[in-house]
């Protein structure tokens, strides 16, 4: 039908922001604005001399008495502006502001301004339509078509304002394209929140509590103004609507920003660049979004990045992640995710952190059912290789790496640290357990170090585990050992299994004896290295003193990955019970639970590690003696030595492989391009840590009289 154009008297422009049915009795349309920006007592009306200067400078107002200013207002710094409604202006002094070679005089120039507040010494020029915003001090805004907020702005939060229906609620349809795992996004939503909400979607009582938590976290009243924090710079943008922006943000060249919260402060500045179109989302502290990005119905956790035409739709992106060029739909992504390639695609997936999606990967693009309702679940450390194509539903254990290939059917890979290959010539699926430790130790170790080094969060509500050996992966290894030991293995160390691929063809597990030995050694290593860390932190004077702190439960505990944070499954169950019972009654209390779990993580991990050590050694606590600990510490050094050798050897292959070397005329040229192997800082660091470990073991053996 035709566009509905409503006509109103011109003298009403800038007024009646809140419709009469939603205006509380005895309140005016500014009551929420004054709560948001309560400095109205410091303003005064204009003098007749000031009004004269303003008129001479080609400014107009429907009512000059509705323009309130501070004591240090300079009317000559306002030119060619059209004012409607109540305007409040802070200090204007004869300075110019400069940011990244953008130099602008303080003042208001060439703008249509409707019912706004301005802090001190702002510089606003050529904003064609500026409506219902509270703007902080020393803000620079230049060349913006529309900067406006409505009376029912929700700033990306999945809430409703008074008088709205459920159809108007913004939700994220995570992990599944059919919307069955929908969650309500909100400012402050952590990866663990998104996971609990989407995972336990069948628990209606719990989900209703999550909805209550979200609704009561925000004000449903109409009439809140959008805000721009101090020192934020906005230039050359088209439309910014219902967008709340923190301090010290930098926005340049964006096409459309609508219904957003952009978190930013002096220590964690967020930036949005050219050609971006972002709608219905929450952007965390310290985020970077540049060059043609499209994002709709999304949450970006702090210090994450979208670049180079990336598309993020109906998705949650965890902290310290980067997505560029590619398309991500209906996905829940835990922290430390990398996806950089123009033709990679991720859809309807739960990716549980420390992941890297290669070029050409189509993760979940092929639906096998009659509707788009499939899902893919990948535990942390998921690395699908070049041009991998996967089908829904598929599930992967931790640190699964997929060799290049078009995988013809659904997969269920249960053994961690495996290389999975589609052997087309022999028409079989091949799985090599423990691949990372056998052939790519450099990448495994360096990634664990890299994620810690690149974790830029300043407010670490969730303690994220980046080590490849932790309670989750160790439990997977125990389950895998049980499976591997039950297989019938031929003389080549190969076994056939069923249920790993939804086809009638063979699935082969290779290197089974080597995998059993490797996993057994890794479980022992995990137990001892955790106990050694415990000794280091507590400086025990005797073995007996150490032993008193090691209490082993009869059974090894089960763990869950809640948004990148590992927690005992029993504690998660308690949390869910406490939410439903009302003991945990808002998101702040949920986040307090995360913090407390982070505080006791090392103690819980120690308990798990000790129990795991006793289990793999098949001994009781009484049999954990000084002599045994001495043997275990020596074995720890042996294991660490082969790990360090593996780190060196897997990198050294890049220097000795003839196909790697053939593009260089000389070794000097290769070293200039790659850097000398012996100068590799990460390898040097690992060797230094090995030497320190040897000294530490000698010291512990001596001090504890082992």
Tab-separated table of N, CA and C in Angstrom, residues 406-511:
chain	number	residue	atom	x	y	z
A	406	UNK	N	35.411	-33.397	1.061
A	406	UNK	CA	33.960	-33.271	1.058
A	406	UNK	C	33.409	-34.486	1.795
A	407	UNK	N	33.063	-34.292	3.054
A	407	UNK	CA	32.615	-35.419	3.872
A	407	UNK	C	31.161	-35.734	3.522
A	408	UNK	N	30.895	-36.952	3.072
A	408	UNK	CA	29.601	-37.252	2.439
A	408	UNK	C	28.431	-37.415	3.394
A	409	UNK	N	28.703	-37.594	4.684
A	409	UNK	CA	27.603	-37.883	5.615
A	409	UNK	C	27.920	-37.293	6.985
A	410	UNK	N	26.928	-37.378	7.886
A	410	UNK	CA	27.098	-36.892	9.242
A	410	UNK	C	28.242	-37.632	9.940
A	411	UNK	N	28.931	-36.929	10.848
A	411	UNK	CA	30.075	-37.499	11.563
A	411	UNK	C	29.858	-37.408	13.065
A	412	UNK	N	30.380	-38.392	13.785
A	412	UNK	CA	30.401	-38.355	15.248
A	412	UNK	C	31.780	-38.811	15.698
A	413	UNK	N	32.681	-37.850	15.857
A	413	UNK	CA	34.082	-38.140	16.195
A	413	UNK	C	34.226	-37.985	17.705
A	414	UNK	N	34.501	-39.074	18.400
A	414	UNK	CA	34.482	-39.068	19.867
A	414	UNK	C	35.870	-39.017	20.504
A	415	UNK	N	36.923	-39.229	19.722
A	415	UNK	CA	38.282	-39.250	20.286
A	415	UNK	C	38.942	-37.895	20.059
A	416	UNK	N	39.435	-37.246	21.114
A	416	UNK	CA	40.047	-35.915	20.946
A	416	UNK	C	41.417	-35.991	20.288
A	417	UNK	N	41.893	-34.835	19.847
A	417	UNK	CA	43.229	-34.684	19.248
A	417	UNK	C	43.397	-35.551	18.006
A	418	UNK	N	42.291	-35.817	17.297
A	418	UNK	CA	42.322	-36.714	16.137
A	418	UNK	C	42.424	-35.939	14.830
A	419	UNK	N	43.098	-36.560	13.856
A	419	UNK	CA	43.045	-36.128	12.462
A	419	UNK	C	42.027	-37.009	11.757
A	420	UNK	N	41.043	-36.375	11.133
A	420	UNK	CA	40.001	-37.103	10.410
A	420	UNK	C	40.203	-36.864	8.920
A	421	UNK	N	40.201	-37.952	8.128
A	421	UNK	CA	40.429	-37.846	6.684
A	421	UNK	C	39.362	-38.629	5.934
A	422	UNK	N	38.942	-38.070	4.814
A	422	UNK	CA	38.025	-38.770	3.914
A	422	UNK	C	38.858	-39.380	2.799
A	423	UNK	N	39.117	-40.685	2.889
A	423	UNK	CA	39.947	-41.388	1.908
A	423	UNK	C	39.064	-41.785	0.730
A	424	UNK	N	39.026	-40.919	-0.277
A	424	UNK	CA	38.121	-41.137	-1.413
A	424	UNK	C	38.549	-42.349	-2.233
A	425	UNK	N	39.846	-42.514	-2.436
A	425	UNK	CA	40.330	-43.595	-3.305
A	425	UNK	C	40.003	-44.973	-2.750
A	426	UNK	N	39.963	-45.107	-1.414
A	426	UNK	CA	39.620	-46.390	-0.801
A	426	UNK	C	38.220	-46.381	-0.190
A	427	UNK	N	37.482	-45.277	-0.410
A	427	UNK	CA	36.106	-45.120	0.065
A	427	UNK	C	35.962	-45.493	1.539
A	428	UNK	N	36.715	-44.758	2.381
A	428	UNK	CA	36.622	-45.002	3.824
A	428	UNK	C	36.946	-43.721	4.580
A	429	UNK	N	36.482	-43.676	5.815
A	429	UNK	CA	36.816	-42.586	6.733
A	429	UNK	C	37.975	-43.066	7.601
A	430	UNK	N	38.985	-42.228	7.749
A	430	UNK	CA	40.175	-42.605	8.521
A	430	UNK	C	40.356	-41.620	9.678
A	431	UNK	N	40.533	-42.155	10.879
A	431	UNK	CA	40.729	-41.329	12.074
A	431	UNK	C	42.054	-41.710	12.726
A	432	UNK	N	42.903	-40.690	12.951
A	432	UNK	CA	44.177	-40.916	13.633
A	432	UNK	C	44.136	-40.218	14.993
A	433	UNK	N	43.896	-40.959	16.084
A	433	UNK	CA	43.894	-40.338	17.420
A	433	UNK	C	45.281	-39.813	17.784
A	434	UNK	N	45.302	-38.716	18.543
A	434	UNK	CA	46.579	-38.192	19.046
A	434	UNK	C	47.441	-37.536	18.000
A	435	UNK	N	46.874	-37.213	16.840
A	435	UNK	CA	47.649	-36.647	15.734
A	435	UNK	C	48.466	-35.426	16.147
A	436	UNK	N	47.837	-34.522	16.910
A	436	UNK	CA	48.514	-33.281	17.277
A	436	UNK	C	49.829	-33.546	17.997
A	437	UNK	N	49.825	-34.514	18.904
A	437	UNK	CA	51.027	-34.799	19.688
A	437	UNK	C	52.081	-35.522	18.850
A	438	UNK	N	51.631	-36.286	17.867
A	438	UNK	CA	52.577	-37.044	17.043
A	438	UNK	C	53.230	-36.187	15.960
A	439	UNK	N	52.450	-35.244	15.393
A	439	UNK	CA	52.936	-34.583	14.186
A	439	UNK	C	52.828	-33.055	14.194
A	440	UNK	N	52.122	-32.471	15.136
A	440	UNK	CA	51.937	-31.016	15.072
A	440	UNK	C	51.985	-30.398	16.465
A	441	UNK	N	52.990	-30.802	17.242
A	441	UNK	CA	53.116	-30.338	18.621
A	441	UNK	C	53.361	-28.828	18.680
A	442	UNK	N	54.056	-28.304	17.677
A	442	UNK	CA	54.345	-26.862	17.654
A	442	UNK	C	53.046	-26.062	17.649
A	443	UNK	N	52.130	-26.432	16.744
A	443	UNK	CA	50.868	-25.688	16.638
A	443	UNK	C	50.036	-25.846	17.900
A	444	UNK	N	49.991	-27.045	18.451
A	444	UNK	CA	49.180	-27.296	19.646
A	444	UNK	C	49.678	-26.446	20.822
A	445	UNK	N	50.974	-26.468	21.042
A	445	UNK	CA	51.552	-25.741	22.177
A	445	UNK	C	51.497	-24.230	21.941
A	446	UNK	N	51.792	-23.826	20.710
A	446	UNK	CA	51.810	-22.386	20.443
A	446	UNK	C	50.410	-21.789	20.552
A	447	UNK	N	49.411	-22.530	20.121
A	447	UNK	CA	48.050	-22.002	20.218
A	447	UNK	C	47.621	-21.837	21.664
A	448	UNK	N	47.978	-22.790	22.523
A	448	UNK	CA	47.639	-22.662	23.946
A	448	UNK	C	48.274	-21.394	24.526
A	449	UNK	N	49.523	-21.137	24.148
A	449	UNK	CA	50.222	-19.929	24.616
A	449	UNK	C	49.600	-18.673	24.008
A	450	UNK	N	49.267	-18.751	22.702
A	450	UNK	CA	48.761	-17.593	21.972
A	450	UNK	C	47.444	-17.088	22.557
A	451	UNK	N	46.560	-18.006	22.907
A	451	UNK	CA	45.245	-17.588	23.388
A	451	UNK	C	45.357	-16.845	24.718
A	452	UNK	N	46.245	-17.287	25.586
A	452	UNK	CA	46.470	-16.577	26.849
A	452	UNK	C	47.058	-15.198	26.568
A	453	UNK	N	48.029	-15.157	25.673
A	453	UNK	CA	48.718	-13.914	25.354
A	453	UNK	C	47.776	-12.888	24.725
A	454	UNK	N	46.774	-13.374	23.988
A	454	UNK	CA	45.874	-12.475	23.257
A	454	UNK	C	44.560	-12.222	23.979
A	455	UNK	N	44.419	-12.709	25.183
A	455	UNK	CA	43.190	-12.473	25.951
A	455	UNK	C	43.243	-11.053	26.511
A	456	UNK	N	42.538	-10.146	25.857
A	456	UNK	CA	42.612	-8.728	26.220
A	456	UNK	C	41.506	-8.302	27.180
A	457	UNK	N	40.741	-9.240	27.688
A	457	UNK	CA	39.673	-8.862	28.620
A	457	UNK	C	40.267	-8.232	29.877
A	458	UNK	N	39.657	-7.157	30.326
A	458	UNK	CA	40.078	-6.538	31.584
A	458	UNK	C	39.163	-6.963	32.729
A	459	UNK	N	37.937	-7.354	32.393
A	459	UNK	CA	36.978	-7.805	33.407
A	459	UNK	C	36.666	-9.279	33.140
A	460	UNK	N	37.463	-10.156	33.738
A	460	UNK	CA	37.379	-11.583	33.410
A	460	UNK	C	36.369	-12.278	34.318
A	461	UNK	N	35.089	-12.033	34.024
A	461	UNK	CA	34.027	-12.668	34.804
A	461	UNK	C	34.110	-14.176	34.654
A	462	UNK	N	34.325	-14.635	33.431
A	462	UNK	CA	34.480	-16.071	33.183
A	462	UNK	C	35.958	-16.399	33.016
A	463	UNK	N	36.452	-17.334	33.817
A	463	UNK	CA	37.840	-17.793	33.697
A	463	UNK	C	37.899	-18.835	32.590
A	464	UNK	N	38.578	-18.512	31.509
A	464	UNK	CA	38.582	-19.382	30.336
A	464	UNK	C	39.837	-20.252	30.340
A	465	UNK	N	39.650	-21.540	30.127
A	465	UNK	CA	40.766	-22.490	30.088
A	465	UNK	C	41.269	-22.602	28.651
A	466	UNK	N	42.565	-22.364	28.459
A	466	UNK	CA	43.160	-22.472	27.130
A	466	UNK	C	44.100	-23.666	27.003
A	467	UNK	N	44.465	-24.319	28.107
A	467	UNK	CA	45.387	-25.446	28.048
A	467	UNK	C	44.726	-26.624	27.341
A	468	UNK	N	45.499	-27.316	26.517
A	468	UNK	CA	44.923	-28.453	25.784
A	468	UNK	C	44.669	-29.655	26.682
A	469	UNK	N	45.366	-29.737	27.818
A	469	UNK	CA	45.087	-30.796	28.789
A	469	UNK	C	44.404	-30.165	29.995
A	470	UNK	N	43.133	-30.437	30.136
A	470	UNK	CA	42.308	-29.856	31.192
A	470	UNK	C	41.204	-30.870	31.504
A	471	UNK	N	40.386	-30.613	32.508
A	471	UNK	CA	39.392	-31.626	32.881
A	471	UNK	C	38.507	-32.116	31.746
A	472	UNK	N	38.123	-31.233	30.828
A	472	UNK	CA	37.244	-31.683	29.735
A	472	UNK	C	37.952	-32.636	28.785
A	473	UNK	N	39.159	-32.260	28.331
A	473	UNK	CA	39.875	-33.111	27.383
A	473	UNK	C	40.380	-34.385	28.049
A	474	UNK	N	40.770	-34.290	29.319
A	474	UNK	CA	41.246	-35.479	30.041
A	474	UNK	C	40.122	-36.514	30.172
A	475	UNK	N	38.919	-36.037	30.458
A	475	UNK	CA	37.794	-36.976	30.529
A	475	UNK	C	37.516	-37.623	29.174
A	476	UNK	N	37.665	-36.849	28.111
A	476	UNK	CA	37.506	-37.416	26.766
A	476	UNK	C	38.588	-38.469	26.494
A	477	UNK	N	39.803	-38.205	26.954
A	477	UNK	CA	40.888	-39.169	26.752
A	477	UNK	C	40.604	-40.471	27.500
A	478	UNK	N	40.108	-40.372	28.733
A	478	UNK	CA	39.754	-41.584	29.483
A	478	UNK	C	38.706	-42.406	28.726
A	479	UNK	N	37.666	-41.737	28.233
A	479	UNK	CA	36.636	-42.454	27.469
A	479	UNK	C	37.223	-43.075	26.213
A	480	UNK	N	38.141	-42.337	25.569
A	480	UNK	CA	38.759	-42.836	24.344
A	480	UNK	C	39.640	-44.044	24.618
A	481	UNK	N	40.381	-43.998	25.729
A	481	UNK	CA	41.216	-45.158	26.093
A	481	UNK	C	40.374	-46.415	26.252
A	482	UNK	N	39.255	-46.259	26.927
A	482	UNK	CA	38.365	-47.405	27.128
A	482	UNK	C	37.908	-47.960	25.784
A	483	UNK	N	37.574	-47.058	24.858
A	483	UNK	CA	37.151	-47.493	23.530
A	483	UNK	C	38.300	-48.153	22.775
A	484	UNK	N	39.446	-47.497	22.742
A	484	UNK	CA	40.586	-48.016	21.979
A	484	UNK	C	41.026	-49.389	22.477
A	485	UNK	N	40.997	-49.567	23.799
A	485	UNK	CA	41.426	-50.846	24.371
A	485	UNK	C	40.438	-51.973	24.094
A	486	UNK	N	39.225	-51.622	23.712
A	486	UNK	CA	38.210	-52.650	23.437
A	486	UNK	C	38.191	-53.076	21.975
A	487	UNK	N	38.967	-52.390	21.119
A	487	UNK	CA	38.909	-52.659	19.682
A	487	UNK	C	39.738	-53.879	19.293
A	488	UNK	N	39.314	-54.537	18.240
A	488	UNK	CA	40.123	-55.596	17.623
A	488	UNK	C	41.076	-54.923	16.643
A	489	UNK	N	42.369	-55.062	16.903
A	489	UNK	CA	43.384	-54.343	16.144
A	489	UNK	C	44.190	-55.332	15.309
A	490	UNK	N	44.405	-55.032	14.004
A	490	UNK	CA	45.212	-55.920	13.158
A	490	UNK	C	46.696	-55.647	13.347
A	491	UNK	N	47.502	-56.392	12.589
A	491	UNK	CA	48.960	-56.285	12.783
A	491	UNK	C	49.505	-54.913	12.394
A	492	UNK	N	48.740	-54.118	11.625
A	492	UNK	CA	49.167	-52.776	11.247
A	492	UNK	C	48.727	-51.719	12.260
A	493	UNK	N	48.085	-52.156	13.344
A	493	UNK	CA	47.624	-51.207	14.356
A	493	UNK	C	46.342	-50.503	13.965
A	494	UNK	N	45.561	-51.132	13.091
A	494	UNK	CA	44.331	-50.521	12.576
A	494	UNK	C	43.118	-51.294	13.076
A	495	UNK	N	42.060	-50.548	13.395
A	495	UNK	CA	40.803	-51.171	13.808
A	495	UNK	C	39.658	-50.532	13.038
A	496	UNK	N	38.610	-51.319	12.815
A	496	UNK	CA	37.413	-50.795	12.160
A	496	UNK	C	36.318	-50.566	13.193
A	497	UNK	N	35.588	-49.454	13.027
A	497	UNK	CA	34.501	-49.135	13.952
A	497	UNK	C	33.260	-48.751	13.149
A	498	UNK	N	32.123	-48.760	13.811
A	498	UNK	CA	30.876	-48.299	13.210
A	498	UNK	C	30.298	-47.174	14.072
A	499	UNK	N	29.379	-46.434	13.480
A	499	UNK	CA	28.699	-45.381	14.231
A	499	UNK	C	29.408	-44.047	14.232
A	500	UNK	N	30.515	-43.950	13.527
A	500	UNK	CA	31.253	-42.686	13.466
A	500	UNK	C	30.837	-41.847	12.267
A	501	UNK	N	30.244	-42.501	11.275
A	501	UNK	CA	29.801	-41.826	10.064
A	501	UNK	C	28.488	-42.459	9.641
A	502	UNK	N	27.558	-41.637	9.187
A	502	UNK	CA	26.231	-42.140	8.835
A	502	UNK	C	26.218	-42.710	7.412
A	503	UNK	N	27.087	-43.718	7.205
A	503	UNK	CA	27.141	-44.425	5.919
A	503	UNK	C	27.390	-45.903	6.205
A	504	UNK	N	27.351	-46.698	5.150
A	504	UNK	CA	27.652	-48.124	5.303
A	504	UNK	C	29.105	-48.453	5.073
A	505	UNK	N	29.926	-47.441	4.749
A	505	UNK	CA	31.330	-47.740	4.444
A	505	UNK	C	32.159	-47.853	5.721
A	506	UNK	N	33.412	-48.258	5.561
A	506	UNK	CA	34.288	-48.503	6.713
A	506	UNK	C	34.767	-47.191	7.340
A	507	UNK	N	34.904	-47.232	8.646
A	507	UNK	CA	35.652	-46.203	9.363
A	507	UNK	C	36.831	-46.896	10.026
A	508	UNK	N	38.043	-46.420	9.719
A	508	UNK	CA	39.253	-47.020	10.277
A	508	UNK	C	39.880	-46.108	11.323
A	509	UNK	N	40.241	-46.705	12.461
A	509	UNK	CA	41.063	-46.009	13.455
A	509	UNK	C	42.479	-46.530	13.272
A	510	UNK	N	43.411	-45.644	12.983
A	510	UNK	CA	44.791	-46.079	12.747
A	510	UNK	C	45.677	-45.721	13.937
A	511	UNK	N	46.848	-46.390	13.988
A	511	UNK	CA	47.834	-46.167	15.054
A	511	UNK	C	47.214	-46.387	16.443
